[in-house]
Coordinates of C-alpha atoms in Angstrom, one line a residue:
M1 CA 0.0 0.0 0.0
K2 CA 2.9 2.4 0.8
N3 CA 4.1 2.3 -2.8
D4 CA 0.5 2.7 -4.1
L5 CA 0.0 5.8 -2.0
E6 CA 3.4 7.2 -3.0
H7 CA 2.5 6.5 -6.7
R8 CA -0.8 8.3 -6.3
L9 CA 0.9 11.3 -4.6
V10 CA 3.5 11.5 -7.4
D11 CA 0.8 11.3 -10.0
F12 CA -1.1 14.0 -8.2
A13 CA 2.0 16.2 -8.1
S14 CA 2.5 15.6 -11.8
N15 CA -1.1 16.5 -12.6
V16 CA -0.7 19.7 -10.5
I17 CA 2.3 20.6 -12.6
S18 CA 0.3 19.9 -15.8
L19 CA -2.5 22.1 -14.5
T20 CA -0.1 25.0 -13.7
Q21 CA 1.3 24.8 -17.3
N22 CA -2.3 25.0 -18.6
L23 CA -3.7 27.9 -16.7
V24 CA -4.9 30.9 -18.7
P25 CA -2.2 33.5 -19.0
G26 CA -2.2 36.4 -16.6
Q27 CA -1.1 37.6 -13.2
P28 CA -3.7 35.7 -11.1
S29 CA -2.7 32.5 -12.8
K30 CA 0.9 33.1 -12.2
V31 CA 0.4 33.8 -8.5
L32 CA -2.0 30.9 -7.9
G33 CA 0.0 28.6 -10.1
D34 CA 3.2 29.3 -8.1
Q35 CA 1.4 28.6 -4.8
I36 CA -0.4 25.4 -5.9
L37 CA 2.8 24.2 -7.5
R38 CA 4.5 24.3 -4.0
S39 CA 1.7 22.8 -2.0
G40 CA 0.6 20.2 -4.6
T41 CA 4.1 18.8 -5.2
S42 CA 5.2 18.9 -1.6
C43 CA 2.7 16.2 -0.6
A44 CA 4.7 13.5 -2.3
L45 CA 8.0 14.7 -1.0
N46 CA 6.7 14.9 2.6
Y47 CA 5.2 11.5 2.4
G48 CA 8.6 10.2 1.3
E49 CA 9.9 11.7 4.5
A50 CA 7.1 10.1 6.5
Q51 CA 8.1 6.7 5.2
N52 CA 11.5 7.2 6.7
A53 CA 10.3 8.6 10.0
H54 CA 12.5 7.9 13.0
S55 CA 9.6 7.3 15.4
K56 CA 5.8 7.1 15.4
R57 CA 5.7 10.7 16.6
D58 CA 7.9 11.8 13.6
F59 CA 5.6 9.8 11.2
I60 CA 2.5 11.5 12.6
S61 CA 4.2 14.9 12.3
K62 CA 5.2 14.4 8.7
C63 CA 1.8 12.9 7.7
S64 CA 0.2 16.0 9.3
I65 CA 2.3 18.2 7.0
V66 CA 1.1 16.1 4.0
L67 CA -2.5 16.6 5.1
K68 CA -2.0 20.3 5.6
E69 CA -0.5 20.7 2.1
L70 CA -3.3 18.7 0.6
R71 CA -5.9 20.9 2.3
E72 CA -4.1 24.0 1.1
T73 CA -4.0 22.6 -2.4
S74 CA -7.7 22.0 -2.2
V75 CA -8.4 25.6 -1.6
Y76 CA -6.2 26.7 -4.5
L77 CA -8.0 24.3 -6.8
K78 CA -11.4 25.6 -5.7
I79 CA -10.2 29.2 -6.3
I80 CA -8.9 28.3 -9.8
Q81 CA -12.1 26.5 -10.6
Q82 CA -14.4 29.3 -9.3
T83 CA -12.4 32.0 -11.2
K84 CA -12.2 29.8 -14.3
L85 CA -8.5 30.2 -14.7
Y86 CA -8.2 26.7 -16.1
K87 CA -8.2 25.6 -19.7
S88 CA -9.6 22.1 -19.1
E89 CA -12.6 21.7 -16.8
N90 CA -12.1 17.9 -16.8
Q91 CA -8.5 18.4 -15.5
I92 CA -9.6 20.6 -12.6
V93 CA -12.5 18.3 -11.7
E94 CA -10.3 15.2 -11.7
L95 CA -7.7 17.0 -9.6
L96 CA -10.3 18.1 -7.0
K97 CA -11.7 14.5 -6.8
E98 CA -8.2 13.0 -6.3
N99 CA -7.3 15.7 -3.8
L100 CA -10.4 14.9 -1.7
E101 CA -9.7 11.2 -1.8
L102 CA -6.1 11.8 -0.6
I103 CA -7.3 14.1 2.2
A104 CA -9.6 11.3 3.3
I105 CA -6.8 8.7 3.2
F106 CA -4.4 10.9 5.2
T107 CA -7.1 11.8 7.7
A108 CA -7.7 8.1 8.3
I109 CA -3.9 7.4 8.5
L110 CA -3.5 10.1 11.1
K111 CA -6.5 8.9 13.1
T112 CA -5.2 5.4 13.2
A113 CA -1.6 6.5 14.0
N114 CA -2.8 8.7 16.8
K115 CA -5.0 6.0 18.2
N116 CA -2.1 3.5 18.0
Q117 CA 0.3 5.9 19.7
R118 CA -2.1 6.4 22.6
I119 CA -2.5 2.6 23.1
Q120 CA 1.3 2.1 23.6

């Protein structure tokens, strides 16, 4: 499962990069594109760090950062969608769907990890 999740996060990051390359030209797209590029790609990188965590506490901390970045990316996607700064509606809809699924996955991971840490 770890590799599947890492693969999904890398695909998500790649799709965010593709979205930023396909935003309509202009200052708002540049600003939002730069921001979503940071948050949307950092999820995969931070998950890589979580896989090599030194402790359960470290794992929880790093996964919390992934979740934070996914939520930030979600807001950027919604702004881009609402302001119609995208060229492909299907691309933004699919990214939003995957983003919500990843948020749900990391929410569950953190809930389980926190529960398991309290048990020990």
